[in-house]
Amino acid sequence: MSAPGSSNNSKDSLLLKYLPSSSKTKSAVAEASGALVTTLTILEKSLDGVPVPGLKAAVGGVLEIVKAIKTTRDNAKDIKELRTDIERLFESIIKPLNTAKMSDALRRRIDTLINDLGKIQIDYQKMSAKGPVRQFLSVHDHATTIKGLDQMLNRAIDTFMLGGVIEVERRVEDLHQGVRIIEQGIGDLRYDVENVQGGVNDIRTGVGEIQSGVEGVRQGVANFGKVVEDYALTRTQQELLNLLPTVDARYNCGSRTLAPSCLPNTRVALLAEIFKWIDEPKSDAIYWLHGLAGTGKSTIAQTVAERLDKAHRLGASFFFSRAAADRRDPLRVLPTIAYQLAEFDPDFKRNLAISLDSYKDAGTASLGVQVEKLLRGPLQATTASSSPSSILIVIDALDECEGQDLVTSLLRLMSEFILGLPNIDFKLFITSRPESHIQAGFKDATRNRILRPFVLHNIEESIVEADIEAFLRHKLAQVAGDHSILPSPDPWPSSDEIMALTKRAGALFIVASTSIMFISDPDIGAPKEQLRALLLNTKATENSPYEELDKLYLHVLDASVGRFKNADSMVCRRFREVVGTIITVLDPLPLVMLQSLLGRDMEYIGAVVRRLRSVLILPPELTSETEPVRVFHLSFPNYLTERCLDSRFAIDPSLHHGRLALACLDILNSSLKRDICQIPSPFAKNSDVPDLGGRLAKAVLPHQRYACRYWAQHLQAMLTKSEAKGKGKPGESNQEANDGLQTNLLEAVDKFAKEKLLQWLEVLSMLGWLDVAIPALKATESWLKVRKASLS
C-alpha cells in the first residue's frame, strides 16, 4: 500500500482520503497506526445505518484493540496489511449492507461474521488479563497480536465471502432449476396457449352466437315493444268500438244454432249463380233474393254465409228475426255490420276507431250519420292506405225488420253509399219477402243498375221439386235410423210416400221441413202412423199460395188438442192463452218467465207446448231459466193471426198484447219500490255503486225487467193490431176481448202513474234503459187518448 502523497495511478481505498497527510518528520509507523485507527473509526460510524444488530459493537471491539497496541517500526507493515483487510471488510461487506435486502442466508452469514469479530475481542481481553498491558504487550507481542488480529479478521472475511460464494452458487443452481421450471412452464404455457387459442376461437364463435342471440333478443324486445304498442292501440280501438250498440245477429249466433243450410246436391244451380255473381269484380253490387215465406230464403242465405266465412271472405252478416227485439231494430244494423267489418279488416278497424274517436255518438245517430261515420269514411280511408279485397255482406229476412219507413231509408242510403265507392268491390246479398216498402228502397239501385233481383218462388218447378225430394229422402232416412225402422220387407218410407210429400210441399221448403218435424215428433206417435195421418189429411183452407202449408199447420194443431172440437173447451182456451202469449211477446222468453206473466204453473204450460214440437223450438229442459221458447218459422204465427179459419186456434194479437200489458203493469205495481236495490247513498252515481249488477240481479228479476221494458209497447201494439184486425174473421170473440180488460188496464195505468212512475224510472236508469222511458210515455198517452175517445 502506498503512502499518502504517492502517485494517483496506484489504487487507494476510499478510506485513504480521510488519512492525514504526513510530513517526512512523522514516522511511517505512526502514519500507519493513525491511518488504521481512522479507518476503523470511519467503519464503526458507517455502521450506524446498517440494520444488523451487533456488527457495530464487533467493529468497535477491534478498534479498541488497535488503539491499545504499541506500534513499532517492525510492525508497521502488519498494521498496513490489517488496515487493507479492514478496508476490504468495509468495501465488500459493510458498504453493500446499506442497500442490500436482507435475505435469511445473508443474515446468517453476518451473524457468523459478528461472532468471529467478537472472538477477536474476547481473545485480546484474555491476553490483557495476564498482567499489565504495558508489560504484557511488548514489541514482539504487539507484532504477534497485530498478525493474529489480521489473520482472524481475514478468516472472518473469508468465511463470510465463502458463504456468499456458496450462497451465490446455490442461488445460481436454484436459478438454473427455476429456468428449467420456467422452460417447462413455457412449454406447458405454449400448450395452454394453443388450447387457449382454440378456446378463444370457441369463445369467438360463442361470442358471435351470443351477439346473434343478443341481436335476436334486441329484435325480440323491439318486436315485444311493438306488440305492447299494438296491444295498447288495439285496446284503445276496442274501447271505441265497444261504444257501438251492436247485437249478436251473425249467421252463426247462439239463437241460430238449429239454422239449416242447403243439403249437398240441392239448390245447385242457384248457388252456382250466386257465387258467380260474388266472384265477378264488376257485377251488380246488390243481389236481392226474394220470395214467399217458406221458400228457403234463410237456408240459402245461411249456406252463402257459411261458405264465404269458410273462405275468409265474409265481411259481415245480419240475420233479422221478428221474434227477437234487438234483431228487428233497424238502428242496430249498421253499427253491427261496422263492428264485424272491423274484426274482418284491421285497416278498417283502425280507421273506424279514428272516426268513432271524433264522433263517439255515431252508433246511436240517424241512419244518414251512421252510413257516413261507420261505413263511408272508414272505407275511403282504408282504400287510400291499402287495396282491400272485395267486401261481402249477407243480410237475411229484411222483411222482419220493424219500421217500414226506416227500412226504405236504409236501402236508399246503402244504394247511394255503394255508388260512391267506385274503387271498392262492395257487395250486399239480401233476402226478404217481396214487400212493397223494400221494393221502394231499391228504387235508386234499380235505376243505377246496381241491383240484381232474383225471385225464388219463380224457379222452375221441376228444379225445386227435385231439391225438396232430395231433402225429404235425406231427412226421412235419418228418422228411420233414429227409430230403428228396418228397411225390409217393405222399405220406409216408400217412393210413393216421398213423392206424395214432395207434391204437397210444392215450392215451399217450410212445408217439407215442418212435415219432417211432425213425423219425427215423439210426443205425438210413431213415425209411420204420423206420415200416414199427414198424407190422409186433405182439409182445405182459403185458396192461397200457402194452401198446403196451412193444411199442414192445421193438421199439427188438430193432433195437439186431440178430440176436442169446441173452441170454448178448456183445452182449446188453454192453447190460445199459452200459444198466443208465445207468439205475442216482444222478446223470446223462457217458459219459467211465461209462468210469471201468465200466472200459471209449468204443468199448465207444458201440457200445451209438449205437443207442438214440430212448430216450436223448445229447450231440452222446459224449466230452463235461460233458454227461450221460439217459433220454428214466422209462417206459423202468421197463419194463426192472419189465415187460420178454425176458431179453436185463431189468435187475436190485440187481445194478447192487452193481456200482456196488464200483466206487466200488475208486476210493476206490486214489486216496484223506492230504493229497490238498497243503495247506501241515494246521491251516488250508478257508476259509483259497488256491485250494481249483483244488486240488480237480486232485486229486479227477469220477468220484472221484461215488464219494465215492454209494458208500454204492448199497449201500443194492442192499438195497432186492433185497427189491423179484419172484421168477420173467425177468432177469439170481441166479447172476450173486452170483458173488463180495458177497465183493468185503465186502473193499472192510473196506479202506475200515481205511485210507481219514479220508481220505474229509477230501475230503468240502473239497467241503462232510460231511452225506453220517453217512447213508453208517448205510447201510453196515445193509448189513453184512444180509450178516452171510445168512452165519449
PDB file of C-alpha atoms in Angstrom, residues 38-282:
ATOM      1  CA  THR A  38      -9.026   6.332  11.421  1.00  0.00           C
ATOM      2  CA  THR A  39     -10.200   3.532   9.130  1.00  0.00           C
ATOM      3  CA  LEU A  40     -11.763   1.584  11.972  1.00  0.00           C
ATOM      4  CA  THR A  41     -13.362   4.757  13.351  1.00  0.00           C
ATOM      5  CA  ILE A  42     -14.952   5.546   9.985  1.00  0.00           C
ATOM      6  CA  LEU A  43     -16.004   1.890   9.619  1.00  0.00           C
ATOM      7  CA  GLU A  44     -17.657   1.986  13.023  1.00  0.00           C
ATOM      8  CA  LYS A  45     -19.585   5.168  12.214  1.00  0.00           C
ATOM      9  CA  SER A  46     -20.678   3.839   8.821  1.00  0.00           C
ATOM     10  CA  LEU A  47     -22.469   1.018  10.620  1.00  0.00           C
ATOM     11  CA  ASP A  48     -24.990   3.444  12.170  1.00  0.00           C
ATOM     12  CA  GLY A  49     -27.448   2.945   9.291  1.00  0.00           C
ATOM     13  CA  VAL A  50     -26.903  -0.799   8.848  1.00  0.00           C
ATOM     14  CA  PRO A  51     -29.848  -2.793  10.242  1.00  0.00           C
ATOM     15  CA  VAL A  52     -27.627  -5.546  11.674  1.00  0.00           C
ATOM     16  CA  PRO A  53     -27.581  -5.662  15.465  1.00  0.00           C
ATOM     17  CA  GLY A  54     -24.092  -6.482  16.928  1.00  0.00           C
ATOM     18  CA  LEU A  55     -21.993  -5.632  13.896  1.00  0.00           C
ATOM     19  CA  LYS A  56     -21.149  -2.096  15.088  1.00  0.00           C
ATOM     20  CA  ALA A  57     -20.146  -3.400  18.510  1.00  0.00           C
ATOM     21  CA  ALA A  58     -17.901  -6.032  16.917  1.00  0.00           C
ATOM     22  CA  VAL A  59     -16.051  -3.467  14.788  1.00  0.00           C
ATOM     23  CA  GLY A  60     -15.831  -1.177  17.837  1.00  0.00           C
ATOM     24  CA  GLY A  61     -14.088  -4.009  19.757  1.00  0.00           C
ATOM     25  CA  VAL A  62     -11.450  -4.349  17.024  1.00  0.00           C
ATOM     26  CA  LEU A  63     -10.933  -0.571  17.146  1.00  0.00           C
ATOM     27  CA  GLU A  64     -10.223  -0.684  20.883  1.00  0.00           C
ATOM     28  CA  ILE A  65      -7.632  -3.418  20.375  1.00  0.00           C
ATOM     29  CA  VAL A  66      -5.831  -1.419  17.701  1.00  0.00           C
ATOM     30  CA  LYS A  67      -5.738   1.691  19.919  1.00  0.00           C
ATOM     31  CA  ALA A  68      -4.141  -0.356  22.723  1.00  0.00           C
ATOM     32  CA  ILE A  69      -1.390  -1.785  20.543  1.00  0.00           C
ATOM     33  CA  LYS A  70       2.026  -0.062  20.635  1.00  0.00           C
ATOM     34  CA  THR A  71       3.220   0.269  17.155  1.00  0.00           C
ATOM     35  CA  THR A  72       6.845  -0.003  16.160  1.00  0.00           C
ATOM     36  CA  ARG A  73       8.735   0.131  13.023  1.00  0.00           C
ATOM     37  CA  ASP A  74       8.730  -3.622  12.887  1.00  0.00           C
ATOM     38  CA  ASN A  75       5.015  -3.968  12.885  1.00  0.00           C
ATOM     39  CA  ALA A  76       4.226  -1.023  10.589  1.00  0.00           C
ATOM     40  CA  LYS A  77       3.904  -3.356   7.682  1.00  0.00           C
ATOM     41  CA  ASP A  78       1.496  -5.627   9.536  1.00  0.00           C
ATOM     42  CA  ILE A  79      -0.611  -2.628  10.516  1.00  0.00           C
ATOM     43  CA  LYS A  80      -0.897  -1.595   6.871  1.00  0.00           C
ATOM     44  CA  GLU A  81      -1.999  -5.121   5.920  1.00  0.00           C
ATOM     45  CA  LEU A  82      -4.529  -5.091   8.743  1.00  0.00           C
ATOM     46  CA  ARG A  83      -5.838  -1.744   7.501  1.00  0.00           C
ATOM     47  CA  THR A  84      -6.123  -3.155   3.976  1.00  0.00           C
ATOM     48  CA  ASP A  85      -8.161  -6.116   5.242  1.00  0.00           C
ATOM     49  CA  ILE A  86     -10.385  -3.796   7.246  1.00  0.00           C
ATOM     50  CA  GLU A  87     -10.925  -1.676   4.100  1.00  0.00           C
ATOM     51  CA  ARG A  88     -11.824  -4.908   2.287  1.00  0.00           C
ATOM     52  CA  LEU A  89     -14.292  -5.644   5.061  1.00  0.00           C
ATOM     53  CA  PHE A  90     -15.844  -2.212   4.513  1.00  0.00           C
ATOM     54  CA  GLU A  91     -15.955  -2.304   0.704  1.00  0.00           C
ATOM     55  CA  SER A  92     -17.003  -5.930   0.320  1.00  0.00           C
ATOM     56  CA  ILE A  93     -19.321  -6.411   3.259  1.00  0.00           C
ATOM     57  CA  ILE A  94     -20.303  -3.354   5.275  1.00  0.00           C
ATOM     58  CA  LYS A  95     -20.963  -0.896   2.440  1.00  0.00           C
ATOM     59  CA  PRO A  96     -23.281  -3.216   0.441  1.00  0.00           C
ATOM     60  CA  LEU A  97     -25.312  -3.825   3.592  1.00  0.00           C
ATOM     61  CA  ASN A  98     -26.624  -0.212   3.401  1.00  0.00           C
ATOM     62  CA  THR A  99     -28.624  -1.048   0.237  1.00  0.00           C
ATOM     63  CA  ALA A 100     -28.942  -4.814   0.260  1.00  0.00           C
ATOM     64  CA  LYS A 101     -32.201  -6.535   1.055  1.00  0.00           C
ATOM     65  CA  MET A 102     -31.620  -8.888   3.946  1.00  0.00           C
ATOM     66  CA  SER A 103     -32.221 -12.465   2.948  1.00  0.00           C
ATOM     67  CA  ASP A 104     -32.193 -15.161   5.582  1.00  0.00           C
ATOM     68  CA  ALA A 105     -28.884 -16.578   4.269  1.00  0.00           C
ATOM     69  CA  LEU A 106     -27.178 -13.166   4.311  1.00  0.00           C
ATOM     70  CA  ARG A 107     -28.369 -12.529   7.833  1.00  0.00           C
ATOM     71  CA  ARG A 108     -26.931 -15.870   8.967  1.00  0.00           C
ATOM     72  CA  ARG A 109     -23.531 -15.047   7.383  1.00  0.00           C
ATOM     73  CA  ILE A 110     -23.451 -11.599   9.018  1.00  0.00           C
ATOM     74  CA  ASP A 111     -24.258 -13.231  12.346  1.00  0.00           C
ATOM     75  CA  THR A 112     -21.238 -15.525  11.820  1.00  0.00           C
ATOM     76  CA  LEU A 113     -19.018 -12.515  10.972  1.00  0.00           C
ATOM     77  CA  ILE A 114     -20.161 -10.676  14.074  1.00  0.00           C
ATOM     78  CA  ASN A 115     -19.411 -13.762  16.127  1.00  0.00           C
ATOM     79  CA  ASP A 116     -15.912 -14.049  14.623  1.00  0.00           C
ATOM     80  CA  LEU A 117     -15.126 -10.346  15.281  1.00  0.00           C
ATOM     81  CA  GLY A 118     -16.371 -10.804  18.808  1.00  0.00           C
ATOM     82  CA  LYS A 119     -13.987 -13.697  19.350  1.00  0.00           C
ATOM     83  CA  ILE A 120     -11.087 -11.386  18.372  1.00  0.00           C
ATOM     84  CA  GLN A 121     -12.005  -9.018  21.207  1.00  0.00           C
ATOM     85  CA  ILE A 122     -12.535 -11.862  23.656  1.00  0.00           C
ATOM     86  CA  ASP A 123      -9.066 -13.309  22.848  1.00  0.00           C
ATOM     87  CA  TYR A 124      -7.485  -9.895  23.362  1.00  0.00           C
ATOM     88  CA  GLN A 125      -9.223  -9.419  26.709  1.00  0.00           C
ATOM     89  CA  LYS A 126      -7.927 -12.799  27.866  1.00  0.00           C
ATOM     90  CA  MET A 127      -4.364 -11.746  26.955  1.00  0.00           C
ATOM     91  CA  SER A 128      -4.720  -8.449  28.816  1.00  0.00           C
ATOM     92  CA  ALA A 129      -5.903 -10.192  31.926  1.00  0.00           C
ATOM     93  CA  LYS A 130      -2.475 -11.908  32.394  1.00  0.00           C
ATOM     94  CA  GLY A 131      -0.762  -8.728  33.560  1.00  0.00           C
ATOM     95  CA  PRO A 132      -0.400  -5.092  32.975  1.00  0.00           C
ATOM     96  CA  VAL A 133      -0.906  -4.260  29.371  1.00  0.00           C
ATOM     97  CA  ARG A 134       2.382  -2.393  29.006  1.00  0.00           C
ATOM     98  CA  GLN A 135       4.302  -5.296  30.437  1.00  0.00           C
ATOM     99  CA  PHE A 136       2.356  -7.859  28.507  1.00  0.00           C
ATOM    100  CA  LEU A 137       2.386  -6.073  25.184  1.00  0.00           C
ATOM    101  CA  SER A 138       5.993  -5.981  24.331  1.00  0.00           C
ATOM    102  CA  VAL A 139       7.095  -5.043  20.922  1.00  0.00           C
ATOM    103  CA  HIS A 140       7.177  -8.621  19.945  1.00  0.00           C
ATOM    104  CA  ASP A 141       3.854  -9.296  21.452  1.00  0.00           C
ATOM    105  CA  HIS A 142       2.461  -6.258  19.592  1.00  0.00           C
ATOM    106  CA  ALA A 143       3.650  -7.635  16.306  1.00  0.00           C
ATOM    107  CA  THR A 144       2.250 -11.024  17.114  1.00  0.00           C
ATOM    108  CA  THR A 145      -1.068  -9.535  18.206  1.00  0.00           C
ATOM    109  CA  ILE A 146      -1.391  -7.500  15.025  1.00  0.00           C
ATOM    110  CA  LYS A 147      -0.672 -10.513  12.882  1.00  0.00           C
ATOM    111  CA  GLY A 148      -3.079 -12.631  14.849  1.00  0.00           C
ATOM    112  CA  LEU A 149      -5.689  -9.931  14.617  1.00  0.00           C
ATOM    113  CA  ASP A 150      -5.171  -9.692  10.862  1.00  0.00           C
ATOM    114  CA  GLN A 151      -5.365 -13.437  10.428  1.00  0.00           C
ATOM    115  CA  MET A 152      -8.544 -13.695  12.467  1.00  0.00           C
ATOM    116  CA  LEU A 153     -10.053 -10.811  10.529  1.00  0.00           C
ATOM    117  CA  ASN A 154      -9.043 -12.463   7.239  1.00  0.00           C
ATOM    118  CA  ARG A 155     -10.616 -15.718   8.318  1.00  0.00           C
ATOM    119  CA  ALA A 156     -13.788 -13.930   9.302  1.00  0.00           C
ATOM    120  CA  ILE A 157     -13.902 -12.110   5.986  1.00  0.00           C
ATOM    121  CA  ASP A 158     -13.048 -15.248   4.015  1.00  0.00           C
ATOM    122  CA  THR A 159     -15.645 -17.227   5.880  1.00  0.00           C
ATOM    123  CA  PHE A 160     -18.193 -14.545   5.171  1.00  0.00           C
ATOM    124  CA  MET A 161     -17.182 -14.308   1.470  1.00  0.00           C
ATOM    125  CA  LEU A 162     -17.043 -18.107   1.053  1.00  0.00           C
ATOM    126  CA  GLY A 163     -20.534 -18.342   2.452  1.00  0.00           C
ATOM    127  CA  GLY A 164     -21.582 -15.714  -0.051  1.00  0.00           C
ATOM    128  CA  VAL A 165     -19.983 -17.648  -2.903  1.00  0.00           C
ATOM    129  CA  ILE A 166     -21.696 -20.844  -1.805  1.00  0.00           C
ATOM    130  CA  GLU A 167     -24.959 -18.945  -1.455  1.00  0.00           C
ATOM    131  CA  VAL A 168     -24.468 -17.474  -4.909  1.00  0.00           C
ATOM    132  CA  GLU A 169     -23.728 -20.885  -6.382  1.00  0.00           C
ATOM    133  CA  ARG A 170     -26.759 -22.284  -4.620  1.00  0.00           C
ATOM    134  CA  ARG A 171     -28.804 -19.388  -5.870  1.00  0.00           C
ATOM    135  CA  VAL A 172     -27.421 -19.905  -9.371  1.00  0.00           C
ATOM    136  CA  GLU A 173     -28.357 -23.583  -9.171  1.00  0.00           C
ATOM    137  CA  ASP A 174     -31.778 -22.565  -7.921  1.00  0.00           C
ATOM    138  CA  LEU A 175     -31.893 -20.080 -10.763  1.00  0.00           C
ATOM    139  CA  HIS A 176     -30.968 -22.817 -13.254  1.00  0.00           C
ATOM    140  CA  GLN A 177     -33.627 -25.035 -11.724  1.00  0.00           C
ATOM    141  CA  GLY A 178     -36.031 -22.130 -11.946  1.00  0.00           C
ATOM    142  CA  VAL A 179     -35.036 -21.612 -15.561  1.00  0.00           C
ATOM    143  CA  ARG A 180     -35.725 -25.279 -16.275  1.00  0.00           C
ATOM    144  CA  ILE A 181     -39.059 -24.995 -14.496  1.00  0.00           C
ATOM    145  CA  ILE A 182     -39.746 -21.838 -16.442  1.00  0.00           C
ATOM    146  CA  GLU A 183     -38.807 -23.592 -19.669  1.00  0.00           C
ATOM    147  CA  GLN A 184     -41.134 -26.435 -18.742  1.00  0.00           C
ATOM    148  CA  GLY A 185     -43.744 -23.853 -17.781  1.00  0.00           C
ATOM    149  CA  ILE A 186     -43.207 -22.105 -21.087  1.00  0.00           C
ATOM    150  CA  GLY A 187     -43.755 -25.417 -22.857  1.00  0.00           C
ATOM    151  CA  ASP A 188     -46.847 -26.018 -20.817  1.00  0.00           C
ATOM    152  CA  LEU A 189     -47.836 -22.420 -21.340  1.00  0.00           C
ATOM    153  CA  ARG A 190     -47.320 -22.795 -25.076  1.00  0.00           C
ATOM    154  CA  TYR A 191     -49.579 -25.867 -24.977  1.00  0.00           C
ATOM    155  CA  ASP A 192     -52.050 -23.966 -22.841  1.00  0.00           C
ATOM    156  CA  VAL A 193     -51.814 -21.010 -25.200  1.00  0.00           C
ATOM    157  CA  GLU A 194     -52.676 -23.295 -28.066  1.00  0.00           C
ATOM    158  CA  ASN A 195     -55.591 -24.592 -26.057  1.00  0.00           C
ATOM    159  CA  VAL A 196     -56.451 -21.047 -25.094  1.00  0.00           C
ATOM    160  CA  GLN A 197     -56.304 -20.047 -28.737  1.00  0.00           C
ATOM    161  CA  GLY A 198     -58.682 -22.884 -29.514  1.00  0.00           C
ATOM    162  CA  GLY A 199     -60.785 -21.746 -26.614  1.00  0.00           C
ATOM    163  CA  VAL A 200     -60.549 -18.191 -27.849  1.00  0.00           C
ATOM    164  CA  ASN A 201     -61.772 -19.366 -31.227  1.00  0.00           C
ATOM    165  CA  ASP A 202     -64.577 -21.191 -29.474  1.00  0.00           C
ATOM    166  CA  ILE A 203     -65.209 -18.073 -27.434  1.00  0.00           C
ATOM    167  CA  ARG A 204     -65.214 -16.007 -30.607  1.00  0.00           C
ATOM    168  CA  THR A 205     -67.706 -18.441 -32.072  1.00  0.00           C
ATOM    169  CA  GLY A 206     -69.703 -18.319 -28.850  1.00  0.00           C
ATOM    170  CA  VAL A 207     -69.453 -14.556 -28.771  1.00  0.00           C
ATOM    171  CA  GLY A 208     -70.717 -14.490 -32.346  1.00  0.00           C
ATOM    172  CA  GLU A 209     -73.572 -16.719 -31.367  1.00  0.00           C
ATOM    173  CA  ILE A 210     -74.187 -14.589 -28.291  1.00  0.00           C
ATOM    174  CA  GLN A 211     -74.127 -11.500 -30.452  1.00  0.00           C
ATOM    175  CA  SER A 212     -76.606 -13.157 -32.771  1.00  0.00           C
ATOM    176  CA  GLY A 213     -78.645 -14.104 -29.738  1.00  0.00           C
ATOM    177  CA  VAL A 214     -78.359 -10.584 -28.366  1.00  0.00           C
ATOM    178  CA  GLU A 215     -79.436  -9.257 -31.723  1.00  0.00           C
ATOM    179  CA  GLY A 216     -82.319 -11.707 -31.667  1.00  0.00           C
ATOM    180  CA  VAL A 217     -83.185 -10.582 -28.160  1.00  0.00           C
ATOM    181  CA  ARG A 218     -82.887  -6.965 -29.231  1.00  0.00           C
ATOM    182  CA  GLN A 219     -85.158  -7.706 -32.168  1.00  0.00           C
ATOM    183  CA  GLY A 220     -87.453  -9.634 -29.848  1.00  0.00           C
ATOM    184  CA  VAL A 221     -87.530  -6.712 -27.439  1.00  0.00           C
ATOM    185  CA  ALA A 222     -88.293  -4.410 -30.331  1.00  0.00           C
ATOM    186  CA  ASN A 223     -90.992  -6.780 -31.529  1.00  0.00           C
ATOM    187  CA  PHE A 224     -92.311  -7.081 -27.984  1.00  0.00           C
ATOM    188  CA  GLY A 225     -92.367  -3.314 -27.710  1.00  0.00           C
ATOM    189  CA  LYS A 226     -94.310  -3.193 -30.939  1.00  0.00           C
ATOM    190  CA  VAL A 227     -96.632  -5.887 -29.629  1.00  0.00           C
ATOM    191  CA  VAL A 228     -97.174  -3.859 -26.455  1.00  0.00           C
ATOM    192  CA  GLU A 229     -97.724  -0.756 -28.534  1.00  0.00           C
ATOM    193  CA  ASP A 230    -100.078  -2.613 -30.850  1.00  0.00           C
ATOM    194  CA  TYR A 231    -101.866  -4.081 -27.858  1.00  0.00           C
ATOM    195  CA  ALA A 232    -102.335  -0.650 -26.316  1.00  0.00           C
ATOM    196  CA  LEU A 233    -103.527   0.694 -29.669  1.00  0.00           C
ATOM    197  CA  THR A 234    -105.797  -2.309 -30.194  1.00  0.00           C
ATOM    198  CA  ARG A 235    -107.177  -1.911 -26.702  1.00  0.00           C
ATOM    199  CA  THR A 236    -107.928   1.745 -27.358  1.00  0.00           C
ATOM    200  CA  GLN A 237    -109.532   0.838 -30.668  1.00  0.00           C
ATOM    201  CA  GLN A 238    -111.581  -1.866 -28.976  1.00  0.00           C
ATOM    202  CA  GLU A 239    -112.798   0.556 -26.325  1.00  0.00           C
ATOM    203  CA  LEU A 240    -114.019   2.859 -29.078  1.00  0.00           C
ATOM    204  CA  LEU A 241    -115.672   0.004 -30.964  1.00  0.00           C
ATOM    205  CA  ASN A 242    -117.439  -1.046 -27.783  1.00  0.00           C
ATOM    206  CA  LEU A 243    -119.340   2.230 -27.969  1.00  0.00           C
ATOM    207  CA  LEU A 244    -121.330   0.784 -30.869  1.00  0.00           C
ATOM    208  CA  PRO A 245    -124.804  -0.579 -29.970  1.00  0.00           C
ATOM    209  CA  THR A 246    -124.242  -3.945 -31.631  1.00  0.00           C
ATOM    210  CA  VAL A 247    -126.344  -7.089 -31.485  1.00  0.00           C
ATOM    211  CA  ASP A 248    -125.436 -10.733 -31.959  1.00  0.00           C
ATOM    212  CA  ALA A 249    -127.137 -11.303 -35.297  1.00  0.00           C
ATOM    213  CA  ARG A 250    -124.447 -13.217 -37.178  1.00  0.00           C
ATOM    214  CA  TYR A 251    -125.404 -16.209 -39.277  1.00  0.00           C
ATOM    215  CA  ASN A 252    -123.938 -18.455 -36.566  1.00  0.00           C
ATOM    216  CA  CYS A 253    -125.145 -16.622 -33.446  1.00  0.00           C
ATOM    217  CA  GLY A 254    -126.349 -18.600 -30.446  1.00  0.00           C
ATOM    218  CA  SER A 255    -130.049 -18.217 -31.222  1.00  0.00           C
ATOM    219  CA  ARG A 256    -129.495 -19.746 -34.684  1.00  0.00           C
ATOM    220  CA  THR A 257    -127.826 -22.980 -33.600  1.00  0.00           C
ATOM    221  CA  LEU A 258    -130.514 -25.024 -35.384  1.00  0.00           C
ATOM    222  CA  ALA A 259    -130.483 -22.934 -38.560  1.00  0.00           C
ATOM    223  CA  PRO A 260    -130.286 -25.330 -41.533  1.00  0.00           C
ATOM    224  CA  SER A 261    -128.122 -24.962 -44.608  1.00  0.00           C
ATOM    225  CA  CYS A 262    -128.624 -26.485 -48.034  1.00  0.00           C
ATOM    226  CA  LEU A 263    -128.035 -30.216 -48.259  1.00  0.00           C
ATOM    227  CA  PRO A 264    -125.473 -31.496 -50.754  1.00  0.00           C
ATOM    228  CA  ASN A 265    -126.773 -31.608 -54.340  1.00  0.00           C
ATOM    229  CA  THR A 266    -129.653 -29.236 -53.589  1.00  0.00           C
ATOM    230  CA  ARG A 267    -130.027 -25.673 -54.842  1.00  0.00           C
ATOM    231  CA  VAL A 268    -127.024 -26.400 -57.047  1.00  0.00           C
ATOM    232  CA  ALA A 269    -127.882 -24.096 -59.959  1.00  0.00           C
ATOM    233  CA  LEU A 270    -128.971 -21.200 -57.743  1.00  0.00           C
ATOM    234  CA  LEU A 271    -125.883 -21.367 -55.513  1.00  0.00           C
ATOM    235  CA  ALA A 272    -123.660 -21.550 -58.595  1.00  0.00           C
ATOM    236  CA  GLU A 273    -125.268 -18.391 -59.949  1.00  0.00           C
ATOM    237  CA  ILE A 274    -124.906 -16.593 -56.610  1.00  0.00           C
ATOM    238  CA  PHE A 275    -121.205 -17.414 -56.287  1.00  0.00           C
ATOM    239  CA  LYS A 276    -120.602 -16.488 -59.914  1.00  0.00           C
ATOM    240  CA  TRP A 277    -122.040 -13.058 -59.066  1.00  0.00           C
ATOM    241  CA  ILE A 278    -119.784 -12.915 -55.988  1.00  0.00           C
ATOM    242  CA  ASP A 279    -116.652 -13.710 -57.987  1.00  0.00           C
ATOM    243  CA  GLU A 280    -117.350 -11.213 -60.785  1.00  0.00           C
ATOM    244  CA  PRO A 281    -115.490  -7.979 -59.841  1.00  0.00           C
ATOM    245  CA  LYS A 282    -117.737  -5.676 -61.880  1.00  0.00           C
TER     246      LYS A 282
END
